[in-house]
Every structure is written in C-alpha cells, then in structure tokens.
Short mmCIF file of C-alpha atoms in Angstrom, two decimals:
data_model
loop_
_atom_site.label_atom_id
_atom_site.label_comp_id
_atom_site.label_asym_id
_atom_site.label_seq_id
_atom_site.Cartn_x
_atom_site.Cartn_y
_atom_site.Cartn_z
CA MET M 1198 129.49 89.64 89.68
CA PRO M 1199 130.13 86.14 91.11
CA ALA M 1200 130.65 83.43 88.50
CA PRO M 1201 127.69 81.23 89.63
CA LEU M 1202 125.30 84.18 89.42
CA SER M 1203 126.65 85.10 86.00
CA HIS M 1204 126.11 81.56 84.74
CA LEU M 1205 122.60 81.56 86.17
CA ARG M 1206 121.73 84.77 84.34
CA THR M 1207 123.10 83.28 81.11
CA LEU M 1208 120.83 80.27 81.53
CA VAL M 1209 117.74 82.29 82.46
CA ARG M 1210 118.10 85.07 79.87
CA PRO M 1211 116.65 83.08 76.91
CA LEU M 1212 113.56 82.22 78.99
CA VAL M 1213 112.53 85.88 79.32
CA ARG M 1214 112.83 86.73 75.63
CA ALA M 1215 109.75 86.63 73.44
CA VAL M 1216 111.69 85.29 70.45
CA THR M 1217 112.31 82.02 72.31
CA TYR M 1218 108.59 81.26 72.36
CA THR M 1219 107.83 82.53 68.84
CA ARG M 1220 110.52 80.14 67.61
CA TRP M 1221 108.93 77.28 69.55
CA LEU M 1222 105.53 78.15 68.13
CA HIS M 1223 107.03 78.20 64.63
CA LEU M 1224 108.39 74.72 65.26
CA LEU M 1225 105.09 73.37 66.61
CA ILE M 1226 103.14 74.71 63.63
CA GLY M 1227 105.00 72.19 61.50
CA ALA M 1228 103.19 69.37 63.34
CA ILE M 1229 99.80 70.40 61.92
CA VAL M 1230 100.23 68.43 58.68
CA PRO M 1231 101.18 65.04 60.20
CA LEU M 1232 98.58 65.44 62.98
CA ALA M 1233 95.83 66.19 60.46
CA GLY M 1234 96.91 63.32 58.25
CA GLY M 1235 97.25 60.97 61.21
CA LEU M 1236 93.64 61.54 62.20
CA ILE M 1237 92.64 59.98 58.86
CA TYR M 1238 95.24 57.23 58.71
CA PRO M 1239 96.19 55.39 60.87
CA GLY M 1240 93.53 57.19 62.93
CA LEU M 1241 95.62 57.87 66.04
CA SER M 1242 93.24 55.85 68.18
CA ASP M 1243 95.30 54.78 71.17
CA PRO M 1244 98.43 55.54 69.09
CA GLY M 1245 101.69 53.75 69.62
CA VAL M 1246 105.19 54.44 68.36
CA VAL M 1247 104.51 52.81 64.99
CA ASP M 1248 101.35 54.89 64.50
CA TRP M 1249 103.27 58.10 65.08
CA LEU M 1250 106.01 56.98 62.66
CA ILE M 1251 103.38 56.35 60.01
CA ALA M 1252 101.77 59.74 60.68
CA GLY M 1253 105.14 61.43 60.23
CA ALA M 1254 106.16 59.51 57.10
CA LEU M 1255 102.99 59.52 54.97
CA PRO M 1256 102.83 63.32 54.30
CA VAL M 1257 106.49 63.55 53.18
CA PRO M 1258 105.81 63.23 49.41
CA LEU M 1259 102.97 65.74 49.59
CA VAL M 1260 105.03 68.24 51.56
CA ALA M 1261 108.03 67.82 49.24
CA ALA M 1262 105.79 68.34 46.20
CA ALA M 1263 104.53 71.62 47.67
CA ALA M 1264 108.08 72.93 47.44
CA LEU M 1265 107.80 72.84 43.64
CA LEU M 1266 105.70 76.00 43.82
CA PRO M 1267 108.06 79.00 43.63
CA SER M 1268 105.90 80.91 46.11
CA ALA M 1269 106.37 78.20 48.75
CA ARG M 1270 109.92 79.37 49.41
CA ARG M 1271 108.81 82.98 49.72
CA ALA M 1272 106.00 82.06 52.13
CA GLU M 1273 108.34 80.00 54.30
CA GLY M 1274 110.99 82.72 54.24
CA LEU M 1275 108.56 85.42 55.35
CA GLN M 1276 107.17 83.21 58.09
CA ALA M 1277 110.68 82.37 59.31
CA ARG M 1278 111.61 86.06 59.39
CA LEU M 1279 108.52 86.98 61.38
CA MET M 1280 108.73 84.19 63.95
CA LEU M 1281 112.43 83.30 64.17
CA PHE M 1282 113.88 86.81 63.86
CA PRO M 1283 111.31 89.31 65.19
CA GLY M 1284 112.09 92.94 64.36
CA LYS M 1285 111.92 95.55 61.62
CA HIS M 1286 114.01 93.36 59.33
CA ALA M 1287 111.12 90.87 59.16
CA ARG M 1288 109.12 93.22 56.93
CA VAL M 1289 109.27 93.29 53.14
CA ARG M 1290 109.18 96.74 51.62
CA GLY M 1291 106.99 97.43 48.66
CA GLY M 1292 105.53 93.93 48.57
CA GLY M 1293 108.43 92.74 46.39
CA GLY M 1294 110.48 89.62 46.60
CA GLY M 1295 112.32 90.87 49.57
CA GLY M 1296 114.16 94.06 50.55
CA THR M 1297 116.17 94.70 53.52
CA GLY M 1298 115.08 96.68 56.49
CA ALA M 1299 116.70 97.87 59.66
CA SER M 1300 118.01 95.03 61.69
CA ALA M 1301 116.99 94.34 65.25
CA THR M 1302 119.35 91.91 66.86
CA THR M 1303 118.01 89.30 69.20
CA GLY M 1304 121.16 88.67 71.13
CA ASP M 1305 121.29 85.01 70.08
CA PRO M 1306 124.30 83.74 68.19
CA ALA M 1307 121.90 81.94 65.91
CA THR M 1308 120.37 85.17 64.74
CA THR M 1309 123.54 86.75 63.44
CA GLY M 1310 124.76 85.72 60.04
CA ASP M 1311 126.28 86.66 56.76
CA PRO M 1312 124.75 89.50 54.84
CA ALA M 1313 122.00 88.19 52.70
CA SER M 1314 121.17 88.92 49.15
CA ALA M 1315 118.53 91.11 47.52
CA GLY M 1316 115.81 88.73 48.67
CA ALA M 1317 117.12 88.21 52.18
CA SER M 1318 117.32 90.27 55.32
CA ALA M 1319 120.86 91.34 56.16
CA SER M 1320 120.48 90.36 59.83
CA THR M 1321 118.62 87.07 59.36
CA GLY M 1322 120.19 85.55 56.27
CA VAL M 1323 116.78 84.14 55.29
CA SER M 1324 115.57 84.73 51.74
CA ALA M 1325 112.05 85.92 50.99
CA ALA M 1326 112.36 85.53 47.23
CA PRO M 1327 110.46 82.86 45.25
CA SER M 1328 112.37 79.79 44.09
CA ALA M 1329 114.36 80.61 40.97
CA SER M 1330 116.03 77.24 40.35
CA TRP M 1331 115.67 73.54 41.06
CA THR M 1332 118.32 73.93 43.75
CA ASP M 1333 116.05 76.42 45.52
CA ARG M 1334 113.13 74.00 45.24
CA GLY M 1335 115.23 71.15 46.61
CA ARG M 1336 116.37 73.18 49.61
CA THR M 1337 112.80 74.28 50.21
CA ALA M 1338 111.62 70.66 50.12
CA LEU M 1339 114.25 69.67 52.69
CA TRP M 1340 113.17 72.57 54.87
CA LEU M 1341 109.48 71.63 54.72
CA VAL M 1342 110.21 68.00 55.59
CA PHE M 1343 112.52 69.02 58.44
CA ARG M 1344 109.98 71.45 59.81
CA MET M 1345 107.21 68.84 59.71
CA GLU M 1346 109.23 66.06 61.36
CA ALA M 1347 110.89 68.33 63.92
CA GLY M 1348 107.52 69.91 64.71
CA LEU M 1349 105.91 66.54 65.29
CA ALA M 1350 108.78 65.42 67.54
CA ALA M 1351 108.60 68.70 69.49
CA TRP M 1352 104.84 68.38 69.89
CA LEU M 1353 105.09 64.77 71.17
CA LEU M 1354 107.89 65.60 73.61
CA SER M 1355 106.04 68.67 74.91
CA ILE M 1356 102.82 66.71 75.56
CA TRP M 1357 104.69 63.79 77.11
CA LEU M 1358 106.76 66.01 79.47
CA LEU M 1359 103.61 67.82 80.56
CA GLN M 1360 101.97 64.47 81.27
CA VAL M 1361 105.01 63.41 83.31
CA THR M 1362 104.68 66.62 85.33
CA LEU M 1363 101.00 65.88 86.01
CA VAL M 1364 101.74 62.31 87.08
CA LEU M 1365 104.52 63.45 89.41
CA SER M 1366 102.12 66.03 90.85
CA GLY M 1367 99.58 63.29 91.67
CA VAL M 1368 97.20 63.80 88.73
CA SER M 1369 96.12 60.65 86.91
CA VAL M 1370 96.72 60.50 83.13
CA GLU M 1371 94.55 57.85 81.50
CA GLU M 1372 95.62 58.31 77.84
CA PRO M 1373 99.34 59.03 77.36
CA VAL M 1374 100.35 60.65 74.10
CA VAL M 1375 102.12 57.40 73.22
CA ALA M 1376 100.13 54.34 74.31
CA SER M 1377 103.24 52.29 75.04
CA LEU M 1378 104.99 55.09 76.91
CA THR M 1379 103.25 55.58 80.25
CA PRO M 1380 104.50 58.66 82.20
CA PRO M 1381 106.61 57.44 85.15
CA ALA M 1382 105.44 58.05 88.70
CA GLY M 1383 107.68 59.34 91.45
CA PRO M 1384 108.00 61.77 94.36
CA THR M 1385 106.05 65.01 94.05
CA ALA M 1386 109.26 66.96 94.61
CA LEU M 1387 110.43 65.84 91.15
CA ALA M 1388 107.45 67.50 89.41
CA PRO M 1389 109.38 70.69 88.40
CA PHE M 1390 112.14 68.74 86.64
CA PRO M 1391 110.13 67.74 83.54
CA LEU M 1392 109.15 71.40 83.16
CA LEU M 1393 112.82 72.41 83.32
CA VAL M 1394 113.60 69.82 80.67
CA LEU M 1395 110.76 71.20 78.55
CA LEU M 1396 112.10 74.76 78.86
CA ALA M 1397 115.56 73.58 77.84
CA LEU M 1398 113.95 71.79 74.90
CA VAL M 1399 112.11 75.00 73.93
CA VAL M 1400 115.37 76.98 73.84
CA ALA M 1401 117.42 74.29 72.06
CA GLY M 1402 114.66 73.46 69.57
CA GLY M 1403 114.16 77.10 68.66
CA ARG M 1404 117.86 77.62 68.06
CA LEU M 1405 118.07 74.47 65.95
CA ASP M 1406 115.07 75.63 63.92
CA THR M 1407 116.76 78.99 63.37
CA ARG M 1408 120.06 77.51 62.24
CA VAL M 1409 118.41 75.11 59.80
CA ALA M 1410 116.27 77.94 58.43
CA ARG M 1411 119.34 80.01 57.70
CA ARG M 1412 120.99 77.04 56.01
CA LEU M 1413 118.06 75.88 53.86
CA LEU M 1414 116.19 79.17 53.35
CA GLY M 1415 119.31 81.29 53.00
CA PRO M 1416 120.08 83.13 49.75
CA SER M 1417 120.95 81.01 46.75
CA VAL M 1418 124.17 81.33 44.78
CA ARG M 1419 122.33 83.44 42.20
CA GLU M 1420 121.05 85.80 44.90
CA ARG M 1421 124.50 86.09 46.48
CA MET M 1422 126.07 86.87 43.12
CA ALA M 1423 123.42 89.52 42.40
CA ALA M 1424 124.06 91.11 45.80
CA LEU M 1425 127.82 91.01 45.24
CA GLU M 1426 127.49 92.63 41.82
CA ASP M 1427 125.23 95.32 43.24
CA ARG M 1428 127.67 96.04 46.07
CA THR M 1429 130.58 96.17 43.60
CA GLU M 1430 128.68 98.65 41.41
CA ARG M 1431 128.02 100.89 44.42
CA LEU M 1432 131.67 100.79 45.49
CA LEU M 1433 132.87 101.61 41.98
CA GLU M 1434 130.44 104.50 41.80
CA ARG M 1435 131.61 105.86 45.16
CA ASN M 1436 135.24 105.58 44.11
CA ARG M 1437 134.50 107.37 40.86
CA ILE M 1438 132.74 110.20 42.71
CA ALA M 1439 135.65 110.46 45.16
CA ARG M 1440 138.13 110.71 42.28
CA GLU M 1441 136.02 113.34 40.53
CA LEU M 1442 135.89 115.50 43.66
CA HIS M 1443 139.58 115.06 44.39
CA ASP M 1444 140.71 115.87 40.87
CA SER M 1445 138.47 118.83 40.09
CA LEU M 1446 138.49 120.54 43.49
CA GLY M 1447 142.14 119.70 44.16
CA HIS M 1448 143.16 121.22 40.85
CA ALA M 1449 141.14 124.38 41.44
CA LEU M 1450 142.43 124.89 44.98
CA THR M 1451 146.03 124.22 43.99
CA LEU M 1452 145.85 126.80 41.18
CA ALA M 1453 144.20 129.32 43.49
CA VAL M 1454 146.95 128.92 46.10
CA VAL M 1455 149.75 129.14 43.53
CA GLN M 1456 148.17 132.14 41.78
CA ALA M 1457 147.55 133.99 45.03
CA GLY M 1458 151.12 133.39 46.19
CA ALA M 1459 152.58 134.49 42.88
CA ALA M 1460 150.46 137.63 42.79
CA ARG M 1461 151.47 138.62 46.31
CA ALA M 1462 155.14 138.02 45.55
CA ALA M 1463 155.07 139.92 42.25
CA GLY M 1464 153.43 143.07 43.59
CA ASP M 1465 152.33 143.93 40.05
CA PRO M 1466 148.69 145.13 39.70
CA GLU M 1467 148.47 143.84 36.12
CA PHE M 1468 149.74 140.39 37.11
CA THR M 1469 147.40 140.41 40.11
CA ASP M 1470 144.43 141.10 37.81
CA ARG M 1471 145.41 138.20 35.56
CA ALA M 1472 145.83 135.93 38.58
CA LEU M 1473 142.42 136.87 39.97
CA ALA M 1474 140.83 136.25 36.56
CA THR M 1475 142.44 132.82 36.40
CA ILE M 1476 141.30 132.00 39.93
CA GLU M 1477 137.77 133.08 39.04
CA GLU M 1478 137.70 130.97 35.86
CA THR M 1479 139.13 127.92 37.61
CA GLY M 1480 136.67 128.33 40.48
CA ARG M 1481 133.72 128.47 38.09
CA ALA M 1482 134.87 125.28 36.39
CA ALA M 1483 135.30 123.59 39.76
CA LEU M 1484 131.79 124.64 40.81
CA GLU M 1485 130.40 123.12 37.60
CA ASP M 1486 132.22 119.87 38.35
CA LEU M 1487 130.99 119.93 41.93
CA GLU M 1488 127.39 120.49 40.83
CA ARG M 1489 127.65 117.58 38.40
CA VAL M 1490 128.94 115.25 41.15
CA LEU M 1491 126.28 116.42 43.62
CA LEU M 1492 123.62 115.78 40.99
CA LEU M 1493 124.95 112.25 40.67
CA LEU M 1494 124.67 111.80 44.43
CA ARG M 1495 121.11 113.16 44.55
CA GLU M 1496 119.85 111.09 41.62
CA SER M 1497 121.55 107.74 42.11
CA GLY M 1498 119.13 106.00 39.76
CA ARG M 1499 119.49 108.47 36.89
CA ARG M 1500 122.43 109.62 34.84
CA PRO M 1501 123.38 113.27 35.43
CA ALA M 1502 122.59 115.67 32.64
CA GLY M 1503 126.13 116.80 31.91
CA ALA M 1504 129.08 114.55 31.21
CA GLY M 1505 132.54 115.53 32.38
CA PRO M 1506 135.00 117.42 30.16
CA GLY M 1507 137.02 115.43 27.63
CA LEU M 1508 140.59 115.52 26.43
CA ASP M 1509 139.58 117.77 23.54
CA GLU M 1510 139.18 120.50 26.20
CA ALA M 1511 142.73 120.07 27.47
CA ALA M 1512 143.60 123.59 26.34
CA ARG M 1513 141.68 124.94 29.36
CA LEU M 1514 143.86 122.91 31.70
CA LEU M 1515 147.08 123.97 30.01
CA ASP M 1516 146.10 127.66 30.07
CA SER M 1517 145.22 127.56 33.77
CA ALA M 1518 148.56 125.92 34.55
CA ARG M 1519 150.42 128.54 32.50
CA SER M 1520 148.56 131.36 34.25
CA SER M 1521 149.97 130.12 37.55
CA GLY M 1522 153.49 130.87 36.36
CA ALA M 1523 154.44 127.43 35.10
CA VAL M 1524 155.95 127.09 31.64
CA VAL M 1525 153.89 124.37 29.98
CA GLU M 1526 155.07 122.88 26.71
CA ALA M 1527 152.35 120.78 25.15
CA GLU M 1528 152.39 118.49 22.15
CA ILE M 1529 149.09 116.87 21.18
CA SER M 1530 148.96 114.61 18.16
CA GLY M 1531 146.36 112.33 16.65
CA PRO M 1532 142.56 112.45 16.50
CA VAL M 1533 142.02 113.40 20.16
CA GLU M 1534 138.53 114.73 19.45
CA GLU M 1535 137.46 111.31 18.12
CA LEU M 1536 138.40 109.35 21.24
CA PRO M 1537 135.67 107.27 22.93
CA GLY M 1538 133.80 109.29 25.54
CA PRO M 1539 134.93 107.34 28.65
CA VAL M 1540 138.58 107.33 27.50
CA SER M 1541 138.52 111.03 26.68
CA ARG M 1542 136.95 112.02 30.03
CA GLU M 1543 139.22 109.80 32.12
CA ALA M 1544 142.31 110.99 30.24
CA TYR M 1545 141.29 114.59 30.94
CA ARG M 1546 141.12 113.85 34.66
CA MET M 1547 144.48 112.09 34.57
CA LEU M 1548 146.09 115.07 32.85
CA GLN M 1549 144.42 117.39 35.34
CA GLU M 1550 145.79 115.45 38.30
CA ALA M 1551 149.28 115.20 36.78
CA LEU M 1552 149.42 119.00 36.30
CA THR M 1553 148.00 119.58 39.79
CA ASN M 1554 150.59 117.22 41.26
CA ALA M 1555 153.41 119.09 39.50
CA LEU M 1556 152.21 122.52 40.69
CA ARG M 1557 151.55 121.30 44.23
CA HIS M 1558 154.90 119.62 44.82
CA ALA M 1559 157.29 121.43 42.49
CA GLY M 1560 155.74 124.87 42.11
CA PRO M 1561 155.68 126.89 38.85
CA VAL M 1562 158.32 124.81 37.08
CA PRO M 1563 158.60 123.90 33.37
CA VAL M 1564 156.15 121.11 32.56
CA ALA M 1565 156.18 119.05 29.38
CA VAL M 1566 152.96 117.39 28.21
CA ARG M 1567 152.85 114.83 25.43
CA VAL M 1568 149.54 113.39 24.22
CA ALA M 1569 149.50 110.96 21.32
CA ALA M 1570 146.47 109.12 19.95
CA ASP M 1571 146.17 106.62 17.13
CA ASP M 1572 143.71 103.94 16.11
CA SER M 1573 144.57 101.56 18.96
CA ARG M 1574 146.26 103.48 21.76
CA LEU M 1575 146.30 106.73 23.72
CA SER M 1576 149.56 107.75 25.37
CA LEU M 1577 149.99 110.51 27.93
CA LEU M 1578 153.30 111.74 29.34
CA VAL M 1579 153.71 114.61 31.82
CA THR M 1580 157.20 115.50 33.08
CA ASN M 1581 158.59 118.22 35.30
CA PRO M 1582 161.98 118.77 36.97
CA LEU M 1583 162.26 117.76 40.62
CA PRO M 1584 163.10 120.40 43.25
CA ASP M 1585 166.80 119.97 44.10
CA GLY M 1586 166.77 116.93 41.82
CA ARG M 1587 165.36 114.71 44.58
CA PRO M 1588 162.02 112.87 44.50
CA PRO M 1589 159.41 113.43 47.24
CA ALA M 1590 159.76 111.35 50.42
CA VAL M 1591 156.54 109.42 49.65
CA ALA M 1592 156.80 109.38 45.88
CA GLY M 1593 153.81 107.94 44.09
CA SER M 1594 151.78 107.23 47.23
CA GLY M 1595 149.33 110.15 47.10
CA SER M 1596 145.62 109.69 46.57
CA GLY M 1597 145.77 111.63 43.30
CA LEU M 1598 148.38 109.36 41.74
CA ARG M 1599 146.53 106.36 43.08
CA GLY M 1600 143.41 107.72 41.38
CA ILE M 1601 145.32 107.95 38.07
CA ARG M 1602 146.33 104.31 38.35
CA GLU M 1603 142.76 103.27 39.24
CA ARG M 1604 141.31 105.17 36.26
CA ALA M 1605 143.80 103.57 33.91
CA ALA M 1606 143.18 100.08 35.30
CA LEU M 1607 139.41 100.42 34.87
CA LEU M 1608 139.98 101.18 31.17
CA GLY M 1609 142.32 98.22 30.75
CA GLY M 1610 145.40 100.42 30.60
CA GLU M 1611 148.39 101.19 32.76
CA ALA M 1612 149.74 104.24 34.58
CA LYS M 1613 153.12 104.80 36.18
CA ALA M 1614 154.56 107.65 38.22
CA GLY M 1615 158.10 108.06 39.48
CA ALA M 1616 161.41 109.88 39.32
CA ALA M 1617 163.94 109.35 36.53
CA ASP M 1618 166.97 111.43 35.50
CA GLY M 1619 166.05 114.31 37.81
CA GLU M 1620 162.50 114.50 36.50
CA TRP M 1621 159.13 113.40 37.77
CA ARG M 1622 157.24 111.47 35.13
CA VAL M 1623 153.63 110.41 34.91
CA THR M 1624 153.07 107.94 32.07
CA VAL M 1625 149.67 106.63 31.00
CA ALA M 1626 148.87 104.14 28.24
CA LEU M 1627 145.23 103.37 27.40
CA PRO M 1628 144.00 100.88 24.79
CA LEU M 1629 141.29 102.07 22.43
CA ARG M 1630 140.16 98.64 21.24
#
C-alpha cells in the first residue's frame, strides 16, 4: 500500500469508530453544570470572555465538594467505562464495586493500560469502586473539575467552529457564542476547514479525556495492593497444586516402572505377585492424591475435605520403595507425630520426592533416610550412592528438586541437593517455631 494512502487511512480510521463520538459526548456532558449555573449568574446574556470565565469558575467548589461522597467516584468510573471504553468490560458483574469482564479493545493506544485492581476493568484501568480514602476523594475532585472545565471549553469551541462554517458558507450569524469573538468571513471554499478542525478536536479531546480518566479514576494504591495479593495467592495455589501432582503421580509412576522392570527381569511368579501388589497399592494412593487435588481445583473457594498425608505416615513411602528392590535404611527420631500439620505434610512430600528421585536416576540402590525432630527444628537427610560415582549431567535442576526447595522456602527453611563423596544427598532443615 502506498505511504500516502496508508497515512490517510490512519487519519480517517478514528472518524469511523463509534467510541470517538461517545468520548466526545462524555466530554460535552461535563459542560452541563457551568452552563446551568451561568444561566443564573452572570446570566449569559450576550456573554463575553469574562462571562464564560465566571461561569466556569463559580461551580468549582460545588463540584469539588461532590467528590466527598464515596459513590461519586463509582458513578464517574462506571460512566467513563461505558462511554470512553465501550465493550463487555464496561459492565459490572453482580452489582458490586466492580468486577472485571471480558475486554474489548478499541484499537486506540489510549484504551490499553495496566491491569486494574478488583474495582477496575483490566482493559480500561478505570476503577468502579467507591472512594476508600481521602486520596481517592482528592483524585475524584480533580477529575470532576477537569471534566467540567474541559467540557465547557469543548462546547464553546464546537459551537464557535460551527458558526465559522456557517459564516463561510454565506449564512449570517447574529449572536456568536462569544460576543467579542465574531466568526470571520472568507471564501466559501474555506467552509469545510472549520469542520475538519472540529473533527480533529473531537478525536484529540476524546483521547485526552480518556488518558486523564485513567490517571485520576485509575485504581488506588490500596486497590492495586489488593489485586497484587490476590494474584500472588492464586499463583501460590497453582504452584502448590503443580507440586502435589508432580510428587504424588511421579512417585507412583516411578515405582510402577521400577517394579514392572524388576518383575520381568526376575522371572519369579512370587516376586511378580508382590510387585503387582505394590503397584496396586501405590496406584490407589496416587488416585486418592489426584482426587484430592482435583477437588481443590473444582472448589477453589472451599477447602478440600481431606488433607494430604503427613510425615507420621512415612512408613508407607519406605515400604513402597523397599518393594521396588531398593534397600532402604531409615532412622526416625523425635516426636514426628506431633509436628505442625503444614510442616508434617510438606516434609512427607519432600521425602516422597527424594525417594522418587533416587529410584528414577539411580535405580534400586541402597538409600539411607534420616529424620530428626525436636522442639525447634525438623531435619531430613536422604542419601544414595551415585551410579559409577558420577553425578547426573544436570544435577539439582529437575522440577522435583526445585519443588523441594520451594516447599522448604515457603516454611522458612532450607533445602539442598547435590553430590558429595560419591553419594547424592538431599538435605532439608525446617524451623518449627
């Protein structure tokens, strides 16, 4: 496409969009207050520049005082959404302070913005929540004053440019909108130019109105913090669900693979029966874990009925690892059954992942497990010899080991994994106070 034609389309495109004219209407509505007040004083009889200045200045205290009402901000936010950002996102669900809806972009750079808070549309950045602080009221007051003054200026310029067009077209105008500003006469061929100026003013004024609305009616610091906290909670919940699925299903599948391989290699019907029984038991436990996680996904607002297994059930993990052919030496000391629920459940998952990691990468090798609990600390150590005495090529970079470190960090503890003296060691230390 030739460059001149492309530039022409860029200039014309805003003129064929409905949002351009709803924005202009939103701006002109702001002139109602000064026009109504000006009819009373100074009367606007043959008004001059000073009369219009008085009409625009007198209502300022009244308009600013209206911003003290918390609902004023909500009303202005809803109106701005509906007229400056038409689309599904302009609607408020459930009649509350604001909810977000599906966004409908308008193609204008002024309509795209930062994600808003709980009371603001994600695509508009305009809050529809009532004022919750004096800062909100102050921003609302600035917005109301801006809208009134900008609306009055837009109304005066629109009327004056239309009068100029009429004069250039040969129509007599006896009462100009400003008594001291008579529309200039000129050749009839110049009549379209004031209309072009008016259209440019419509586009520019609407965009300015939109930008100021996003700045003054945008979410407050409190709303942004609430949205950030909500988003952080959702991300933490998703990460927790991902770790639960990885640990429980990964452990079950790893045991099933190891057991099946050992049974096929042994060729012993008795050993095969024991392997199948272990696979069945591990599969049932994994299905229970899966059902618990799926219940959490289905009922995001409610806590699932069953909590995960705790460290006091570690015997089940150790037995399943032994049934796969690994020689597991375990030493558990201290009041493990009295550990806090979150610590006990997370420690169980860490032990599960450490055993799964050993079976997956080293096979049925001797594994040593040390669990020690006292009044202030829980320590967990899982070691196994490395195949050929060499660590894996990407030691410590797997998602399972990363999950162990994340679980420990969330509890204020520390987890390490690495090779030392021909062994692979997973060390976890969790504070209990």
